[in-house]
Short mmCIF file of C-alpha atoms in Angstrom, two decimals:
data_model
loop_
_atom_site.label_atom_id
_atom_site.label_comp_id
_atom_site.label_asym_id
_atom_site.label_seq_id
_atom_site.Cartn_x
_atom_site.Cartn_y
_atom_site.Cartn_z
CA MET A 620 -20.00 -32.72 9.56
CA GLU A 621 -19.41 -32.54 5.85
CA ASP A 622 -21.23 -29.28 5.23
CA LYS A 623 -18.95 -27.23 7.48
CA VAL A 624 -17.02 -24.69 5.42
CA VAL A 625 -15.41 -23.00 8.39
CA GLU A 626 -14.42 -24.72 11.63
CA ILE A 627 -12.96 -22.74 14.52
CA LYS A 628 -11.86 -24.34 17.80
CA GLY A 629 -10.21 -22.77 20.82
CA LEU A 630 -8.98 -19.79 18.81
CA LYS A 631 -6.88 -17.29 20.78
CA LYS A 632 -5.39 -14.00 19.73
CA ALA A 633 -3.78 -11.23 21.75
CA PHE A 634 -2.10 -7.96 20.83
CA GLY A 635 0.53 -7.45 23.50
CA ASP A 636 -1.27 -7.55 26.82
CA LEU A 637 -4.69 -7.13 25.21
CA LYS A 638 -6.36 -10.53 24.91
CA VAL A 639 -8.91 -10.19 22.10
CA LEU A 640 -9.99 -13.73 21.35
CA GLN A 641 -9.87 -16.16 24.27
CA GLY A 642 -10.87 -19.57 23.03
CA VAL A 643 -13.41 -19.02 20.27
CA ASP A 644 -15.40 -21.98 18.91
CA LEU A 645 -17.57 -21.55 15.82
CA ASP A 646 -18.73 -23.39 12.69
CA LEU A 647 -20.07 -21.99 9.43
CA HIS A 648 -22.19 -24.32 7.34
CA LYS A 649 -22.65 -24.40 3.60
CA ARG A 650 -25.07 -21.74 2.24
CA GLU A 651 -25.50 -20.32 5.74
CA ASN A 652 -25.45 -16.64 6.64
CA LEU A 653 -23.87 -16.36 10.09
CA VAL A 654 -23.92 -13.00 11.81
CA VAL A 655 -21.20 -12.19 14.36
CA LEU A 656 -22.26 -9.49 16.78
CA GLY A 657 -20.24 -7.73 19.39
CA LYS A 658 -19.08 -4.43 20.77
CA SER A 659 -16.50 -2.36 18.92
CA GLY A 660 -13.07 -3.75 19.67
CA SER A 661 -14.42 -7.13 20.73
CA GLY A 662 -12.38 -8.94 18.05
CA LYS A 663 -15.01 -9.54 15.35
CA SER A 664 -12.84 -8.22 12.53
CA VAL A 665 -9.77 -9.95 13.97
CA LEU A 666 -11.64 -13.25 13.63
CA ILE A 667 -12.27 -12.86 9.89
CA LYS A 668 -8.78 -11.46 9.30
CA ILE A 669 -7.35 -14.66 10.77
CA MET A 670 -9.66 -16.56 8.41
CA VAL A 671 -7.98 -15.04 5.32
CA GLY A 672 -4.48 -15.13 6.76
CA LEU A 673 -4.10 -11.37 7.28
CA LEU A 674 -3.47 -12.13 10.96
CA ARG A 675 -2.20 -15.30 12.59
CA GLN A 676 -3.76 -16.83 15.69
CA ASP A 677 -1.73 -17.42 18.85
CA ALA A 678 -3.43 -20.75 19.55
CA GLY A 679 -6.34 -22.89 18.42
CA MET A 680 -7.62 -24.12 15.07
CA MET A 681 -9.01 -22.18 12.11
CA LYS A 682 -10.05 -24.52 9.30
CA VAL A 683 -11.46 -22.98 6.14
CA LEU A 684 -12.77 -25.33 3.44
CA GLY A 685 -10.96 -28.15 5.22
CA GLN A 686 -7.58 -26.42 5.39
CA GLU A 687 -5.86 -25.14 8.55
CA VAL A 688 -5.07 -21.54 7.53
CA SER A 689 -2.03 -21.04 9.80
CA THR A 690 -0.15 -24.00 8.26
CA LEU A 691 -0.58 -22.96 4.62
CA ASN A 692 2.36 -21.68 2.58
CA THR A 693 1.96 -18.53 0.48
CA LYS A 694 0.87 -20.40 -2.64
CA ALA A 695 -1.72 -22.49 -0.84
CA LEU A 696 -2.95 -19.49 1.15
CA ASN A 697 -3.44 -17.51 -2.08
CA ALA A 698 -5.33 -20.45 -3.60
CA LEU A 699 -7.60 -20.49 -0.56
CA ARG A 700 -8.05 -16.71 -0.66
CA LEU A 701 -9.46 -17.02 -4.15
CA LYS A 702 -12.36 -18.96 -2.63
CA ILE A 703 -13.04 -16.28 -0.01
CA GLY A 704 -14.54 -12.88 -0.76
CA PHE A 705 -13.74 -10.17 1.76
CA SER A 706 -15.88 -7.05 1.80
CA PHE A 707 -14.07 -4.42 3.88
CA GLN A 708 -15.71 -2.01 6.29
CA ASN A 709 -14.71 1.05 4.26
CA SER A 710 -14.97 -0.84 0.95
CA ALA A 711 -11.18 -0.55 0.35
CA LEU A 712 -11.63 0.35 -3.32
CA TYR A 713 -8.31 1.28 -4.96
CA ASP A 714 -8.80 5.02 -5.16
CA SER A 715 -6.35 5.61 -8.01
CA MET A 716 -8.30 3.25 -10.28
CA THR A 717 -11.72 3.44 -11.94
CA VAL A 718 -14.47 0.98 -11.00
CA ARG A 719 -13.59 -1.09 -14.09
CA GLU A 720 -9.90 -1.21 -13.13
CA ASN A 721 -10.82 -2.07 -9.53
CA MET A 722 -12.79 -5.06 -10.74
CA GLU A 723 -10.23 -6.11 -13.34
CA PHE A 724 -7.44 -6.04 -10.78
CA PRO A 725 -8.07 -9.43 -9.08
CA LEU A 726 -9.46 -10.99 -12.25
CA VAL A 727 -6.54 -10.45 -14.62
CA ARG A 728 -4.03 -11.48 -11.98
CA ASN A 729 -5.73 -14.72 -11.04
CA VAL A 730 -7.60 -15.95 -14.12
CA LYS A 731 -5.40 -16.51 -17.15
CA ASN A 732 -6.27 -16.40 -20.85
CA LEU A 733 -9.34 -14.18 -20.59
CA THR A 734 -10.07 -12.04 -23.63
CA ARG A 735 -10.81 -8.31 -23.30
CA GLY A 736 -14.44 -9.04 -24.21
CA GLU A 737 -14.80 -11.75 -21.57
CA ILE A 738 -13.38 -9.45 -18.88
CA THR A 739 -15.74 -6.63 -19.84
CA HIS A 740 -18.70 -9.00 -19.96
CA LYS A 741 -17.92 -10.36 -16.49
CA ILE A 742 -17.53 -6.85 -15.03
CA GLU A 743 -20.76 -5.60 -16.61
CA GLU A 744 -22.66 -8.65 -15.41
CA LEU A 745 -21.52 -8.14 -11.82
CA LEU A 746 -22.11 -4.40 -11.84
CA ASP A 747 -25.57 -5.15 -13.13
CA SER A 748 -26.17 -7.62 -10.31
CA VAL A 749 -25.27 -4.99 -7.68
CA GLY A 750 -27.42 -2.41 -9.49
CA LEU A 751 -24.63 -0.09 -10.63
CA PRO A 752 -24.04 -0.73 -14.34
CA GLN A 753 -23.56 2.99 -15.02
CA SER A 754 -20.62 3.33 -12.61
CA ILE A 755 -18.10 1.39 -14.66
CA ASN A 756 -15.93 4.35 -15.60
CA GLN A 757 -16.32 6.33 -12.38
CA MET A 758 -13.60 6.86 -9.81
CA PRO A 759 -14.27 5.68 -6.22
CA SER A 760 -14.23 9.30 -5.05
CA GLU A 761 -17.30 9.96 -7.21
CA LEU A 762 -19.36 7.23 -5.49
CA SER A 763 -21.52 7.41 -2.37
CA GLY A 764 -20.84 5.20 0.67
CA GLY A 765 -23.53 2.71 -0.32
CA GLN A 766 -22.33 2.58 -3.92
CA LYS A 767 -18.77 1.92 -2.73
CA LYS A 768 -19.99 -0.98 -0.61
CA ARG A 769 -21.82 -2.46 -3.58
CA ILE A 770 -18.79 -2.12 -5.85
CA GLY A 771 -16.65 -3.65 -3.09
CA VAL A 772 -18.98 -6.64 -2.97
CA ALA A 773 -18.99 -6.91 -6.78
CA ARG A 774 -15.18 -6.86 -6.82
CA THR A 775 -15.01 -9.77 -4.39
CA LEU A 776 -17.62 -11.72 -6.37
CA ILE A 777 -15.61 -11.52 -9.57
CA LEU A 778 -13.53 -14.51 -8.51
CA ASN A 779 -16.62 -16.64 -7.70
CA PRO A 780 -15.89 -17.12 -3.99
CA GLU A 781 -17.47 -19.90 -1.94
CA ILE A 782 -17.39 -17.91 1.28
CA MET A 783 -18.21 -14.21 1.71
CA LEU A 784 -16.96 -12.23 4.68
CA TYR A 785 -18.69 -8.89 5.27
CA ASP A 786 -16.98 -6.55 7.72
CA GLU A 787 -19.56 -4.05 9.05
CA PRO A 788 -21.47 -3.86 5.75
CA THR A 789 -23.93 -1.24 6.96
CA ALA A 790 -21.63 0.93 9.06
CA GLY A 791 -22.10 4.63 8.39
CA LEU A 792 -25.00 4.19 5.95
CA ASP A 793 -28.52 5.64 6.05
CA PRO A 794 -31.42 3.23 6.84
CA ILE A 795 -32.58 2.93 3.20
CA THR A 796 -29.10 2.11 1.94
CA CYS A 797 -28.65 -0.29 4.89
CA SER A 798 -31.76 -2.13 3.78
CA GLU A 799 -30.45 -2.27 0.18
CA ILE A 800 -27.14 -3.71 1.41
CA ASN A 801 -28.99 -6.30 3.52
CA ASN A 802 -30.96 -7.35 0.46
CA LEU A 803 -27.76 -7.53 -1.55
CA ILE A 804 -26.19 -9.87 1.04
CA ASN A 805 -29.20 -12.19 0.74
CA GLU A 806 -29.21 -11.98 -3.06
CA VAL A 807 -25.51 -12.86 -3.20
CA ARG A 808 -26.19 -16.02 -1.22
CA GLU A 809 -29.09 -16.99 -3.49
CA ARG A 810 -27.40 -16.18 -6.77
CA TYR A 811 -23.83 -17.31 -6.09
CA ASN A 812 -24.46 -20.10 -3.54
CA THR A 813 -22.11 -18.59 -1.00
CA SER A 814 -21.79 -19.11 2.74
CA SER A 815 -21.32 -15.85 4.59
CA ILE A 816 -20.10 -14.39 7.83
CA VAL A 817 -21.49 -10.93 8.48
CA ILE A 818 -19.68 -8.88 11.12
CA THR A 819 -21.91 -6.17 12.47
CA HIS A 820 -23.34 -4.45 15.51
CA ASP A 821 -26.45 -3.43 13.59
CA LEU A 822 -29.27 -5.73 14.76
CA THR A 823 -31.53 -4.85 11.84
CA CYS A 824 -28.83 -6.06 9.48
CA ALA A 825 -28.37 -9.14 11.66
CA LYS A 826 -32.09 -9.94 11.66
CA ASP A 827 -32.48 -9.36 7.91
CA THR A 828 -29.47 -11.35 6.79
CA GLY A 829 -28.58 -13.95 9.41
CA ASP A 830 -29.68 -17.55 9.74
CA ARG A 831 -27.73 -17.75 12.99
CA MET A 832 -26.32 -15.13 15.34
CA ALA A 833 -23.17 -15.43 17.43
CA VAL A 834 -22.51 -12.82 20.11
CA LEU A 835 -18.84 -12.20 20.90
CA LEU A 836 -18.27 -10.97 24.44
CA ASP A 837 -15.06 -11.08 26.49
CA GLY A 838 -13.25 -12.87 23.69
CA GLN A 839 -15.70 -15.77 23.50
CA PHE A 840 -19.06 -16.51 21.89
CA LYS A 841 -21.59 -16.19 24.71
CA SER A 842 -24.65 -17.24 22.77
CA ILE A 843 -25.17 -18.79 19.34
CA GLY A 844 -28.52 -19.48 17.72
CA SER A 845 -31.34 -17.94 15.73
CA PHE A 846 -32.18 -14.28 16.30
CA ASP A 847 -35.04 -15.16 18.64
CA GLU A 848 -33.04 -17.78 20.54
CA VAL A 849 -30.23 -15.33 21.17
CA PHE A 850 -32.23 -12.24 22.06
CA THR A 851 -35.65 -13.29 23.30
CA ASN A 852 -34.42 -15.38 26.20
CA ALA A 853 -31.06 -13.74 26.68
CA ASP A 854 -29.56 -14.48 30.12
CA ASP A 855 -26.61 -12.16 29.75
CA GLN A 856 -27.44 -8.57 30.60
CA ARG A 857 -25.01 -7.31 27.93
CA VAL A 858 -26.77 -9.29 25.20
CA LYS A 859 -30.08 -7.88 26.41
CA SER A 860 -28.77 -4.34 26.39
CA PHE A 861 -27.43 -4.89 22.88
CA TYR A 862 -30.97 -5.69 21.77
CA ASP A 863 -32.59 -2.94 23.78
CA TYR A 864 -30.20 -0.29 22.51
CA ASN A 865 -30.71 -1.23 18.87
CA PHE A 866 -34.46 -1.61 18.88
CA ILE A 867 -35.56 0.87 21.52
CA GLN A 868 -33.31 3.52 19.97
CA SER A 869 -34.76 2.91 16.53
CA MET B 762 11.08 -5.72 40.87
CA SER B 763 9.31 -8.85 39.65
CA GLU B 764 10.69 -11.01 36.85
CA GLU B 765 7.71 -10.16 34.60
CA GLU B 766 8.24 -6.43 35.00
CA ASP B 767 11.92 -6.91 34.33
CA ASP B 768 11.13 -8.69 31.04
CA LYS B 769 9.03 -5.76 29.83
CA LYS B 770 11.80 -3.25 30.49
CA PRO B 771 13.45 -2.19 27.22
CA PHE B 772 17.02 -3.41 26.74
CA LEU B 773 18.62 0.05 26.53
CA SER B 774 15.88 2.62 26.43
CA LYS B 775 12.67 2.93 24.48
CA LYS B 776 14.23 5.27 21.91
CA PHE B 777 17.25 3.05 21.32
CA ASP B 778 15.05 -0.02 21.06
CA LYS B 779 12.75 1.74 18.62
CA PHE B 780 15.73 2.91 16.54
CA PHE B 781 17.32 -0.52 16.26
CA THR B 782 14.00 -2.27 15.67
CA GLY B 783 13.26 0.25 12.91
CA LEU B 784 16.69 -0.38 11.40
CA ALA B 785 16.13 -4.13 11.45
CA ASN B 786 12.68 -3.73 9.89
CA ALA B 787 14.05 -1.44 7.18
CA TRP B 788 16.81 -3.94 6.42
CA SER B 789 14.32 -6.80 6.06
CA PHE B 790 12.18 -4.56 3.81
CA VAL B 791 15.21 -3.96 1.53
CA ARG B 792 16.00 -7.70 1.56
CA ARG B 793 12.39 -8.47 0.64
CA PHE B 794 12.68 -6.07 -2.30
CA PHE B 795 15.75 -7.88 -3.65
CA SER B 796 14.18 -11.28 -3.11
CA GLU B 797 11.03 -10.30 -5.02
CA VAL B 798 12.36 -8.07 -7.79
CA PHE B 799 13.57 -10.92 -10.00
CA LEU B 800 10.66 -13.29 -9.41
CA PRO B 801 7.52 -13.38 -11.60
CA PRO B 802 4.85 -12.13 -11.99
CA TYR B 803 6.29 -8.87 -13.33
CA GLU B 804 4.08 -5.78 -13.09
CA PHE B 805 5.35 -4.17 -16.32
CA LYS B 806 2.27 -2.00 -16.82
CA GLU B 807 2.55 -0.57 -13.33
CA ILE B 808 6.32 0.00 -13.70
CA ILE B 809 5.74 1.97 -16.91
CA HIS B 810 2.92 3.92 -15.27
CA GLN B 811 5.18 4.81 -12.33
CA CYS B 812 8.07 5.72 -14.66
CA TYR B 813 5.73 8.14 -16.40
CA ARG B 814 4.57 9.66 -13.10
CA ILE B 815 8.06 9.95 -11.67
CA GLY B 816 9.88 10.90 -14.84
CA VAL B 817 7.62 12.81 -17.17
CA GLU B 818 5.55 14.54 -14.49
CA SER B 819 8.70 15.79 -12.77
CA LEU B 820 10.06 17.39 -15.96
CA PRO B 821 8.59 20.90 -15.55
CA LEU B 822 9.92 21.32 -12.01
CA ILE B 823 13.31 19.79 -12.86
CA SER B 824 13.62 21.95 -15.99
CA LEU B 825 12.95 25.17 -14.15
CA THR B 826 15.20 24.33 -11.20
CA GLY B 827 18.05 23.03 -13.35
CA PHE B 828 17.94 26.08 -15.58
CA ILE B 829 17.98 28.48 -12.65
CA VAL B 830 20.81 26.58 -10.94
CA GLY B 831 22.88 26.85 -14.15
CA ILE B 832 22.35 30.62 -14.45
CA VAL B 833 22.81 31.37 -10.73
CA PHE B 834 25.95 29.27 -10.34
CA THR B 835 27.50 30.88 -13.42
CA ASN B 836 26.67 34.39 -12.23
CA GLN B 837 27.97 33.66 -8.73
CA SER B 838 31.24 32.19 -10.02
CA ARG B 839 31.98 34.90 -12.59
CA PRO B 840 33.24 37.68 -10.23
CA SER B 841 35.77 35.40 -8.53
CA LEU B 842 37.11 34.01 -11.79
CA THR B 843 37.20 37.47 -13.40
CA GLU B 844 39.26 38.73 -10.46
CA PHE B 845 41.96 36.22 -11.40
CA GLY B 846 41.53 36.80 -15.13
CA ALA B 847 40.08 33.31 -15.50
CA ALA B 848 36.59 34.08 -16.77
CA SER B 849 37.29 31.85 -19.78
CA TRP B 850 37.32 28.89 -17.40
CA LEU B 851 33.65 29.37 -16.58
CA PRO B 852 32.36 26.60 -18.90
CA SER B 853 34.88 24.11 -17.44
CA LEU B 854 34.07 25.07 -13.85
CA ILE B 855 30.33 24.88 -14.41
CA SER B 856 30.48 21.56 -16.25
CA ILE B 857 32.54 19.90 -13.51
CA ALA B 858 30.32 21.31 -10.75
CA VAL B 859 27.08 20.37 -12.52
CA VAL B 860 28.04 16.89 -13.67
CA ARG B 861 29.93 15.82 -10.55
CA ALA B 862 27.72 17.23 -7.81
CA MET B 863 25.00 19.74 -8.51
CA GLY B 864 23.02 17.86 -11.16
CA PRO B 865 22.63 14.64 -9.15
CA LEU B 866 22.11 16.46 -5.85
CA VAL B 867 19.57 19.01 -7.06
CA THR B 868 17.60 16.36 -8.96
CA ALA B 869 17.64 13.92 -6.04
CA LEU B 870 16.59 16.55 -3.51
CA ILE B 871 13.73 17.73 -5.70
CA ALA B 872 12.66 14.15 -6.39
CA ALA B 873 12.85 13.32 -2.68
CA GLY B 874 10.47 16.20 -2.01
CA LYS B 875 8.11 15.57 -4.89
CA VAL B 876 8.26 11.83 -5.55
CA GLY B 877 9.32 10.51 -2.12
CA SER B 878 6.54 12.33 -0.29
CA SER B 879 3.97 11.30 -2.88
CA ILE B 880 4.97 7.62 -2.65
CA GLY B 881 4.93 7.75 1.18
CA ALA B 882 1.52 9.42 1.30
CA GLU B 883 -0.05 7.24 -1.40
CA ILE B 884 1.06 3.91 0.07
CA GLY B 885 0.39 5.16 3.60
CA SER B 886 -3.14 6.11 2.68
CA MET B 887 -3.67 2.73 0.99
CA LYS B 888 -2.44 1.06 4.14
CA VAL B 889 -4.78 2.89 6.53
CA THR B 890 -7.81 2.44 4.26
CA GLU B 891 -7.14 -1.32 4.00
CA GLN B 892 -6.46 -1.19 0.25
CA ILE B 893 -3.24 -3.14 0.77
CA ASP B 894 -5.16 -5.78 2.73
CA ALA B 895 -7.72 -5.89 -0.07
CA MET B 896 -4.95 -6.68 -2.56
CA GLU B 897 -3.58 -9.36 -0.30
CA VAL B 898 -6.93 -11.11 0.17
CA SER B 899 -7.49 -11.11 -3.58
CA ALA B 900 -4.34 -13.26 -3.84
CA THR B 901 -2.24 -10.44 -5.31
CA ASN B 902 1.17 -9.59 -3.89
CA PRO B 903 0.84 -5.92 -2.85
CA PHE B 904 4.58 -5.67 -2.21
CA LYS B 905 5.30 -6.52 -5.82
CA PHE B 906 2.59 -4.26 -7.22
CA LEU B 907 3.24 -1.24 -5.01
CA VAL B 908 6.83 -1.40 -3.75
CA VAL B 909 8.83 -3.22 -6.41
CA SER B 910 7.26 -1.20 -9.24
CA ARG B 911 7.85 2.16 -7.54
CA VAL B 912 11.41 1.42 -6.43
CA LEU B 913 12.33 0.17 -9.92
CA ALA B 914 10.75 3.28 -11.46
CA THR B 915 12.67 5.70 -9.23
CA THR B 916 15.91 3.76 -9.74
CA LEU B 917 15.47 3.93 -13.52
CA MET B 918 14.11 7.46 -13.83
CA ILE B 919 16.34 9.45 -11.46
CA PRO B 920 19.51 8.81 -13.56
CA LEU B 921 17.62 9.96 -16.67
CA LEU B 922 16.35 13.02 -14.85
CA VAL B 923 19.89 13.78 -13.66
CA MET B 924 21.18 13.71 -17.24
CA TYR B 925 18.34 16.00 -18.25
CA THR B 926 19.06 18.36 -15.34
CA ASP B 927 22.76 18.45 -16.30
CA PHE B 928 21.79 19.42 -19.84
CA VAL B 929 19.30 22.09 -18.76
CA ALA B 930 21.71 23.56 -16.19
CA LEU B 931 24.46 23.74 -18.81
CA MET B 932 22.04 25.44 -21.19
CA GLY B 933 21.23 27.99 -18.49
CA SER B 934 24.91 28.51 -17.90
CA PHE B 935 25.54 28.87 -21.65
CA LEU B 936 22.92 31.64 -21.92
CA SER B 937 24.66 33.55 -19.14
CA VAL B 938 28.14 32.99 -20.58
CA ASN B 939 26.94 33.85 -24.07
CA ALA B 940 25.33 37.07 -22.88
CA ASN B 941 28.35 38.24 -20.90
CA GLU B 942 31.45 36.71 -22.48
CA LYS B 943 30.06 36.38 -26.04
CA VAL B 944 31.08 32.73 -26.24
CA SER B 945 29.46 30.66 -28.98
CA MET B 946 27.54 27.48 -28.25
CA SER B 947 30.12 25.23 -29.92
CA THR B 948 33.01 26.81 -28.00
CA PHE B 949 31.09 26.54 -24.75
CA PHE B 950 30.27 22.86 -25.22
CA VAL B 951 33.75 21.95 -26.49
CA GLN B 952 35.11 23.35 -23.21
CA VAL B 953 32.40 21.52 -21.26
CA PHE B 954 33.20 18.13 -22.76
CA GLU B 955 36.96 18.65 -22.53
CA SER B 956 36.64 19.20 -18.79
CA ILE B 957 34.58 16.18 -17.81
CA THR B 958 35.97 12.67 -17.75
CA PHE B 959 34.45 9.23 -17.99
CA LEU B 960 34.85 8.89 -14.22
CA ASP B 961 32.78 12.03 -13.69
CA ILE B 962 29.94 10.64 -15.75
CA PHE B 963 30.26 7.17 -14.23
CA SER B 964 30.17 8.51 -10.68
CA SER B 965 27.23 10.76 -11.54
CA VAL B 966 25.23 7.83 -12.93
CA LEU B 967 26.19 5.60 -10.01
CA LYS B 968 25.10 8.26 -7.52
CA SER B 969 21.85 8.82 -9.39
CA ILE B 970 21.02 5.12 -9.27
CA LEU B 971 21.72 5.08 -5.52
CA PHE B 972 19.67 8.25 -4.98
CA GLY B 973 16.76 6.85 -7.02
CA PHE B 974 16.78 3.59 -5.11
CA THR B 975 16.93 5.45 -1.80
CA ILE B 976 14.00 7.74 -2.65
CA GLY B 977 11.86 4.82 -3.77
CA ILE B 978 12.65 2.42 -0.98
CA VAL B 979 12.37 5.00 1.82
CA GLY B 980 9.05 6.33 0.48
CA CYS B 981 7.65 2.81 0.14
CA TYR B 982 8.96 1.67 3.54
CA LYS B 983 7.49 4.65 5.34
CA GLY B 984 4.13 4.31 3.56
CA TYR B 985 3.95 0.55 3.94
CA ASN B 986 4.59 0.78 7.68
CA SER B 987 2.43 3.77 8.44
CA ASN B 988 -0.32 3.56 11.03
CA LYS B 989 -2.38 5.86 13.27
CA GLY B 990 -4.81 6.82 10.50
CA THR B 991 -4.51 10.09 8.62
CA GLU B 992 -1.91 11.40 11.07
CA GLY B 993 0.24 8.40 10.15
CA VAL B 994 -0.09 9.22 6.44
CA GLY B 995 1.21 12.74 7.05
CA GLN B 996 4.08 11.39 9.13
CA ALA B 997 4.92 8.82 6.46
CA ALA B 998 5.12 11.50 3.76
CA ASN B 999 7.16 13.80 5.97
CA SER B 1000 9.65 11.23 7.20
CA ALA B 1001 10.03 9.80 3.67
CA VAL B 1002 11.35 13.22 2.56
CA VAL B 1003 13.52 13.88 5.63
CA ILE B 1004 15.15 10.43 5.70
CA SER B 1005 15.67 10.34 1.91
CA MET B 1006 17.41 13.72 1.97
CA PHE B 1007 19.59 12.70 4.89
CA LEU B 1008 20.61 9.45 3.17
CA ILE B 1009 21.22 11.26 -0.14
CA PHE B 1010 23.81 13.52 1.51
CA ILE B 1011 25.48 10.54 3.20
CA GLU B 1012 25.61 8.64 -0.10
CA GLU B 1013 27.01 11.73 -1.84
CA LEU B 1014 29.78 11.88 0.73
CA LEU B 1015 30.58 8.15 0.47
CA VAL B 1016 30.63 8.10 -3.35
CA LEU B 1017 32.80 11.22 -3.34
CA GLN B 1018 35.37 9.46 -1.13
CA VAL B 1019 35.42 6.41 -3.39
CA VAL B 1020 35.69 8.46 -6.59
CA ASN B 1021 38.44 10.66 -5.15
CA ALA B 1022 40.32 7.53 -4.12
CA ILE B 1023 39.99 6.17 -7.68
CA ARG B 1024 41.01 9.54 -9.12
CA GLY B 1025 44.12 9.55 -6.96
CA MET B 1026 45.24 6.10 -8.12
#
């Protein structure tokens, strides 16, 4: 299919004796928000780290924007990385730099011939879009968890990515901030025409942001479909308990 | 014992395997530095920033330590020389000791403690909080930005700090000599410069470059390969200092042998 931006087939990854991914198949379509759910340590983050070449698979295929990631040389991999935005679980803001410097960092290294004014304009525009225009000169240590997440997302958007990868975007945040982050994920898709993979074990986030859900259990996707398809008629007891825990607890 | 279990058994012992694997990893880290240092893009801004942090911000500590070393060494040497009626040799003795050994060693040991630990902790903390991964996924070479810039900065700044320490230690020594032997500044420094040779200065600079490189590369290697969360950051900072100091003494010994061999020719 032409609208597939990510194509994964038979992907395997192990760390020593620990087999994390055991033949994963998955597709991400253009302008789709796909949510990957699973227990902690089930290999969700490993999957997206293979996607950006931070880890290498042991077997199987990982095609991103038509290119097999494991066969790319450094130059080609970097060119591909510019089209992928990666929002880290703990935001990964450079803590020795201000918000402005954090956002400048990827921009000045990858886009040549930008004037000072153009850089500032781009940064201000993105900070505005994540609702934090006043934070431009703050240090990461002065920001709250939710603000850090937003700045992290803004930093990845500065290179106009086609695909966004969100690693646990709502982990450790209060319900109101979680809801703001969920809205931001949807806004990013609308405004920047991105396709997204959202890694989470927060079902509220999954329901609010995802077009499709994929549940990773025992190193494979056990069920893929809309939220209702996956959870309403779940056969697997673990998928059911995932739903029960999230919604009964809340 | 099954064949599979036999395969998992370490070749010598776990500690030996770990030691040699670590050595091989460190060697490939050093090789990577030399393969990347001459290739663009060059992070000039970061190199200058690191030079400032390593050089200028170390000045107060280096000044105080160098000055005290000069005074203490002069005061400790005086009784022995006076006993033999050779108190007038104090400036010569101090200059040779400071330029040949004490200046480079004191500076390197202080820098290993201050700069080496800070590099190890900073890069280690960036590693465990995924900041290095974040650089990598934004198509920036974190090795070039973090490692090459810091190693170049320590390699450039430690020789300058050593020269500064030599000067400050000699000034400390002069104050002591002036107060006790009533020697003027010009007489003191004429004796100082008469005693040291080009080889002394050359070996001092060579050692300082080696020490600077060692402090930078060990700090970066330990930080870059740290794991186990915050505990790993502490370990990286600690082992950066311990290993740097150990290597500094070994390098001192090796350079001394080479210089003595040259001197004897």
